[in-house]
Short mmCIF file of C-alpha atoms in Angstrom, two decimals:
data_model
loop_
_atom_site.label_atom_id
_atom_site.label_comp_id
_atom_site.label_asym_id
_atom_site.label_seq_id
_atom_site.Cartn_x
_atom_site.Cartn_y
_atom_site.Cartn_z
CA MET A 1 120.51 175.87 85.51
CA ASN A 2 121.82 172.24 85.63
CA ILE A 3 121.92 171.00 82.37
CA LEU A 4 122.24 167.59 81.15
CA ILE A 5 124.21 166.88 77.99
CA THR A 6 123.67 163.44 76.23
CA GLY A 7 126.03 162.12 73.69
CA CYS A 8 128.83 164.27 74.89
CA ASN A 9 131.59 162.29 72.95
CA GLY A 10 129.90 162.70 69.70
CA GLN A 11 130.62 165.52 67.21
CA LEU A 12 128.09 167.98 68.61
CA GLY A 13 128.38 166.71 72.28
CA ASN A 14 132.37 167.75 71.98
CA GLU A 15 131.42 171.17 70.37
CA ILE A 16 129.28 171.87 73.13
CA GLN A 17 131.70 171.15 75.67
CA LEU A 18 134.12 173.59 74.33
CA LEU A 19 131.37 176.26 74.46
CA GLU A 20 130.60 175.32 78.06
CA LYS A 21 133.77 176.94 79.19
CA GLU A 22 132.53 180.39 78.17
CA ASN A 23 129.30 179.81 79.69
CA GLN A 24 130.01 179.59 83.47
CA GLN A 25 126.62 180.67 84.56
CA HIS A 26 125.29 177.09 84.10
CA CYS A 27 126.26 173.70 85.45
CA PHE A 28 126.61 171.03 82.87
CA PHE A 29 126.39 167.38 83.22
CA ASN A 30 128.16 165.74 80.23
CA THR A 31 127.33 162.28 79.67
CA ASP A 32 127.58 159.46 77.18
CA VAL A 33 126.83 155.79 77.63
CA GLU A 34 129.45 155.15 80.26
CA GLU A 35 127.93 157.73 82.60
CA LEU A 36 124.30 157.29 81.79
CA ASP A 37 122.36 154.73 79.76
CA ILE A 38 119.70 156.72 78.13
CA THR A 39 117.77 153.40 77.08
CA ASN A 40 117.27 152.71 80.80
CA GLN A 41 114.14 154.40 82.13
CA LEU A 42 114.80 154.22 85.62
CA ALA A 43 118.43 155.34 85.34
CA VAL A 44 117.36 158.37 83.52
CA GLU A 45 114.80 159.16 86.15
CA GLN A 46 117.18 158.67 88.82
CA TYR A 47 120.03 160.69 87.12
CA VAL A 48 117.60 163.82 86.33
CA ALA A 49 116.10 163.62 89.87
CA GLN A 50 119.29 163.29 91.75
CA ASN A 51 121.17 166.00 89.78
CA LYS A 52 118.17 168.43 89.93
CA ILE A 53 118.36 168.75 86.17
CA ASP A 54 116.58 171.78 84.73
CA GLY A 55 116.97 171.28 81.10
CA ILE A 56 118.26 168.29 78.76
CA ILE A 57 120.22 168.64 75.34
CA ASN A 58 119.92 165.45 73.82
CA CYS A 59 122.83 164.92 71.19
CA ALA A 60 122.78 160.94 71.47
CA ALA A 61 121.75 159.28 68.53
CA TYR A 62 122.06 156.10 66.38
CA THR A 63 123.47 157.73 63.27
CA ALA A 64 124.80 154.53 61.00
CA VAL A 65 122.17 155.25 58.52
CA ASP A 66 123.03 152.07 56.35
CA LYS A 67 123.42 149.86 59.24
CA ALA A 68 120.24 150.91 60.64
CA GLU A 69 118.43 148.85 57.94
CA SER A 70 119.67 145.58 59.37
CA ASN A 71 119.93 146.99 62.99
CA LYS A 72 116.38 148.32 63.73
CA GLU A 73 116.18 147.39 67.21
CA LEU A 74 119.13 149.37 68.77
CA CYS A 75 118.41 152.24 66.23
CA THR A 76 114.77 152.31 67.46
CA SER A 77 115.98 151.96 71.01
CA LEU A 78 118.49 155.02 70.94
CA ASN A 79 116.52 157.29 68.34
CA THR A 80 112.93 156.66 69.65
CA VAL A 81 112.69 155.23 72.88
CA ALA A 82 115.42 157.03 74.93
CA PRO A 83 114.40 160.57 73.76
CA ALA A 84 110.90 159.86 75.19
CA PHE A 85 112.31 158.48 78.50
CA LEU A 86 114.40 161.61 78.70
CA ALA A 87 111.47 163.92 77.92
CA ALA A 88 109.37 162.12 80.43
CA ALA A 89 111.89 162.44 83.30
CA ILE A 90 112.52 166.44 82.59
CA GLU A 91 108.76 167.03 82.24
CA LYS A 92 108.42 165.82 85.94
CA ARG A 93 110.94 168.63 86.91
CA ASP A 94 109.07 171.04 84.85
CA GLY A 95 112.28 171.58 82.70
CA TRP A 96 112.86 172.15 79.00
CA MET A 97 114.61 169.93 76.58
CA ILE A 98 116.48 170.37 73.17
CA HIS A 99 116.35 167.37 71.04
CA ILE A 100 118.52 167.17 67.68
CA SER A 101 116.84 165.68 64.82
CA THR A 102 117.59 165.11 61.05
CA ASP A 103 116.67 166.32 57.30
CA TYR A 104 115.94 162.33 57.10
CA VAL A 105 112.53 162.86 58.02
CA PHE A 106 111.71 163.97 54.74
CA ASN A 107 112.04 161.76 51.60
CA GLY A 108 113.77 164.50 49.60
CA THR A 109 111.26 164.56 46.61
CA LYS A 110 110.84 168.64 47.12
CA HIS A 111 112.52 170.94 44.79
CA THR A 112 112.42 174.25 47.35
CA PRO A 113 113.73 174.12 51.04
CA TYR A 114 111.76 172.05 53.54
CA VAL A 115 109.99 174.18 55.88
CA GLU A 116 108.99 173.08 59.44
CA ALA A 117 105.38 172.64 58.41
CA ASP A 118 106.00 170.41 55.78
CA THR A 119 104.70 166.81 56.39
CA PRO A 120 107.45 164.38 57.33
CA CYS A 121 107.76 161.34 55.12
CA PRO A 122 111.10 159.43 55.93
CA ASN A 123 112.04 156.48 53.80
CA SER A 124 114.61 154.79 55.82
CA VAL A 125 114.67 153.13 59.20
CA TYR A 126 117.04 155.74 60.69
CA GLY A 127 114.54 158.54 59.35
CA ASN A 128 111.53 156.44 60.89
CA THR A 129 113.15 156.26 64.01
CA LYS A 130 114.13 159.77 64.36
CA LEU A 131 110.61 160.93 63.48
CA ALA A 132 109.24 158.76 66.12
CA GLY A 133 111.68 160.29 68.59
CA GLU A 134 110.55 163.95 67.77
CA LEU A 135 107.04 162.81 68.50
CA GLY A 136 107.76 161.08 71.68
CA VAL A 137 109.88 164.34 72.77
CA MET A 138 107.07 166.57 72.12
CA LYS A 139 104.40 164.18 73.50
CA PHE A 140 106.23 163.90 76.95
CA CYS A 141 107.69 167.30 77.43
CA LYS A 142 105.87 170.48 76.96
CA LYS A 143 109.02 172.67 76.78
CA SER A 144 110.59 170.74 74.02
CA MET A 145 112.67 172.32 71.25
CA ILE A 146 113.44 170.12 68.04
CA ILE A 147 116.27 170.96 66.10
CA ARG A 148 116.53 169.36 62.52
CA THR A 149 119.79 169.50 60.96
CA ALA A 150 121.88 167.93 58.07
CA TRP A 151 125.26 166.84 56.66
CA LEU A 152 127.17 167.31 60.07
CA TYR A 153 130.73 167.50 60.31
CA SER A 154 133.39 168.77 62.71
CA THR A 155 137.02 168.71 63.88
CA PHE A 156 135.77 165.72 66.23
CA GLY A 157 134.97 162.05 65.37
CA ASN A 158 134.30 160.66 61.94
CA ASN A 159 132.80 162.52 59.34
CA PHE A 160 132.70 163.30 55.44
CA VAL A 161 135.03 166.19 55.53
CA LYS A 162 137.65 164.09 57.34
CA THR A 163 137.13 161.12 54.94
CA MET A 164 137.42 163.24 51.86
CA ILE A 165 140.68 164.83 53.02
CA LYS A 166 142.08 161.28 53.99
CA LEU A 167 140.89 159.79 50.68
CA GLY A 168 142.16 162.78 48.68
CA LYS A 169 145.74 162.45 49.93
CA GLU A 170 145.53 158.56 49.28
CA LYS A 171 144.03 158.33 45.93
CA ASP A 172 144.30 159.61 42.39
CA GLN A 173 140.70 159.53 41.69
CA LEU A 174 137.39 159.63 43.72
CA GLY A 175 133.83 159.28 42.50
CA VAL A 176 131.27 161.35 44.40
CA ILE A 177 127.68 161.55 44.28
CA PHE A 178 126.42 164.83 42.67
CA ASP A 179 122.61 164.22 42.29
CA GLN A 180 122.03 164.51 46.15
CA ILE A 181 121.56 168.09 47.25
CA GLY A 182 121.54 169.64 50.70
CA THR A 183 123.52 172.00 52.96
CA PRO A 184 126.43 170.98 55.16
CA THR A 185 126.27 171.85 58.97
CA TYR A 186 129.37 172.72 60.97
CA ALA A 187 128.84 171.22 64.44
CA ARG A 188 130.38 174.18 66.01
CA ASP A 189 127.85 176.57 64.41
CA LEU A 190 124.85 174.23 65.55
CA ALA A 191 126.38 174.06 69.07
CA LYS A 192 126.38 177.94 69.15
CA MET A 193 122.96 178.13 67.99
CA ILE A 194 121.94 175.62 70.77
CA MET A 195 123.75 177.71 73.69
CA THR A 196 121.91 180.80 72.09
CA ALA A 197 118.52 179.08 72.58
CA VAL A 198 119.74 178.15 76.27
CA ASN A 199 120.68 181.71 77.28
CA GLN A 200 117.56 183.31 75.51
CA GLY A 201 115.35 180.76 76.72
CA VAL A 202 113.99 177.67 74.88
CA LYS A 203 111.08 178.18 72.71
CA PRO A 204 109.10 175.20 72.20
CA ASP A 205 108.75 174.06 68.69
CA ILE A 206 110.36 172.44 65.63
CA TYR A 207 113.08 174.42 64.04
CA HIS A 208 115.56 173.67 61.08
CA PHE A 209 119.10 174.51 61.11
CA SER A 210 122.15 174.05 58.79
CA ASN A 211 124.71 176.38 57.31
CA GLU A 212 123.46 178.72 54.45
CA GLY A 213 123.63 177.68 50.83
CA VAL A 214 123.05 174.84 48.69
CA ILE A 215 125.51 172.19 47.28
CA SER A 216 125.89 168.66 46.23
CA TRP A 217 128.09 166.02 47.77
CA TYR A 218 130.47 166.25 44.63
CA ASP A 219 130.77 169.99 45.01
CA PHE A 220 131.33 169.66 48.52
CA THR A 221 134.14 167.39 48.17
CA LYS A 222 135.59 169.66 45.52
CA ALA A 223 135.71 172.54 48.04
CA ILE A 224 136.98 170.48 50.73
CA HIS A 225 140.07 169.54 48.49
CA ARG A 226 140.53 173.08 47.37
CA ILE A 227 140.57 174.66 50.89
CA ALA A 228 142.62 171.55 52.08
CA GLY A 229 145.33 172.27 49.23
CA ILE A 230 144.80 168.76 47.74
CA THR A 231 145.47 168.83 44.10
CA THR A 232 146.66 165.54 43.06
CA CYS A 233 143.22 163.70 43.35
CA HIS A 234 140.87 163.74 40.42
CA VAL A 235 137.21 164.14 41.74
CA LYS A 236 134.40 162.59 39.35
CA PRO A 237 130.77 163.18 39.57
CA ILE A 238 128.72 159.84 39.79
CA HIS A 239 124.87 159.30 40.18
CA THR A 240 123.35 157.63 43.18
CA THR A 241 122.41 154.65 41.09
CA GLU A 242 126.17 154.19 40.81
CA TYR A 243 126.84 153.82 44.39
CA PRO A 244 123.93 151.73 45.74
CA THR A 245 123.48 151.57 49.54
CA PRO A 246 121.14 149.76 52.03
CA ALA A 247 119.17 152.84 53.12
CA SER A 248 117.49 155.45 50.80
CA ARG A 249 118.77 159.11 51.12
CA PRO A 250 117.03 162.27 50.30
CA ALA A 251 117.83 163.48 46.65
CA TYR A 252 117.17 166.90 48.01
CA SER A 253 117.06 167.97 51.85
CA VAL A 254 117.87 171.64 51.85
CA LEU A 255 116.43 173.10 55.18
CA ASP A 256 114.93 176.61 55.11
CA LYS A 257 116.16 178.41 58.41
CA SER A 258 114.10 181.49 58.47
CA LYS A 259 111.95 180.21 61.66
CA ILE A 260 115.04 179.91 63.86
CA LYS A 261 116.84 182.93 62.48
CA LYS A 262 113.60 185.06 63.29
CA ALA A 263 113.04 183.52 66.58
CA TYR A 264 116.37 183.85 68.14
CA GLY A 265 117.61 186.94 65.82
CA VAL A 266 120.68 185.05 64.61
CA GLU A 267 122.60 184.95 61.46
CA ILE A 268 123.82 181.75 60.04
CA PRO A 269 127.28 181.61 58.42
CA TYR A 270 127.55 180.29 54.81
CA TRP A 271 128.72 176.51 54.51
CA GLU A 272 132.12 177.48 52.71
CA GLU A 273 133.13 179.98 55.37
CA SER A 274 132.60 177.41 58.20
CA LEU A 275 134.11 174.56 56.06
CA ALA A 276 137.38 176.80 55.91
CA GLU A 277 137.29 177.40 59.62
CA CYS A 278 136.93 173.50 60.24
CA ILE A 279 139.75 172.56 57.75
CA ASN A 280 142.15 175.17 59.20
CA LEU A 281 141.46 173.82 62.82
CA LEU A 282 142.34 170.29 61.32
CA ALA A 283 145.64 171.41 59.72
#
């Protein structure tokens, strides 16, 4: 198959590129904004047609959650409009699309893991644009697979894990939020899941994927420092109200992964095992 990857320079896009080397039966077209402007409908249609694309993995997104509150136009363009353009273009070739979405489509007021059938209720610009993106993809491409994920980190790019390691080495004390609960996702595990879906065949639907387990940002930071061997920084738990941000964040955004595990017969690693793998690679 000819497979188009968008957002190839991001965390997930880079992890997918590593796996491409092991997946020689397909031809991958790795693009970021320099190679393809996905907000340009004509450019998308021409690229998909000229390269005879059979499937799209859309990793591109506007992910600056707080900046999105004051930059709604660009956020909407990347998270809502562009995915619809990609979906419509691949539909013309009777192809498939895997689109990456987010736990932010929920407001986080539940106290049990979110399942795919739960009604979305975003409470931020980012969450609203991502939900609209899901709806557009499913509307314009019959063979579309939405994967919602959360708390993504990787050896690539800027992310929470790298930031906490850096701050842990620089500071004597850190305050980290303890009343937001979720599950980290190692981008390499998500990339492997996506490749499994490609190789087994895309099963159109909405799915949830993160690592296994449940944790707060505070506990996550403590684990990062422990695994990275940082002992000189005192991590203090703080309330969300002590660290106000422009965008609201879900207080509880644990995702139930039963559906994707059953559909593809996969086991998902525990968050701490994957975190250790990532930190060892960063060392």
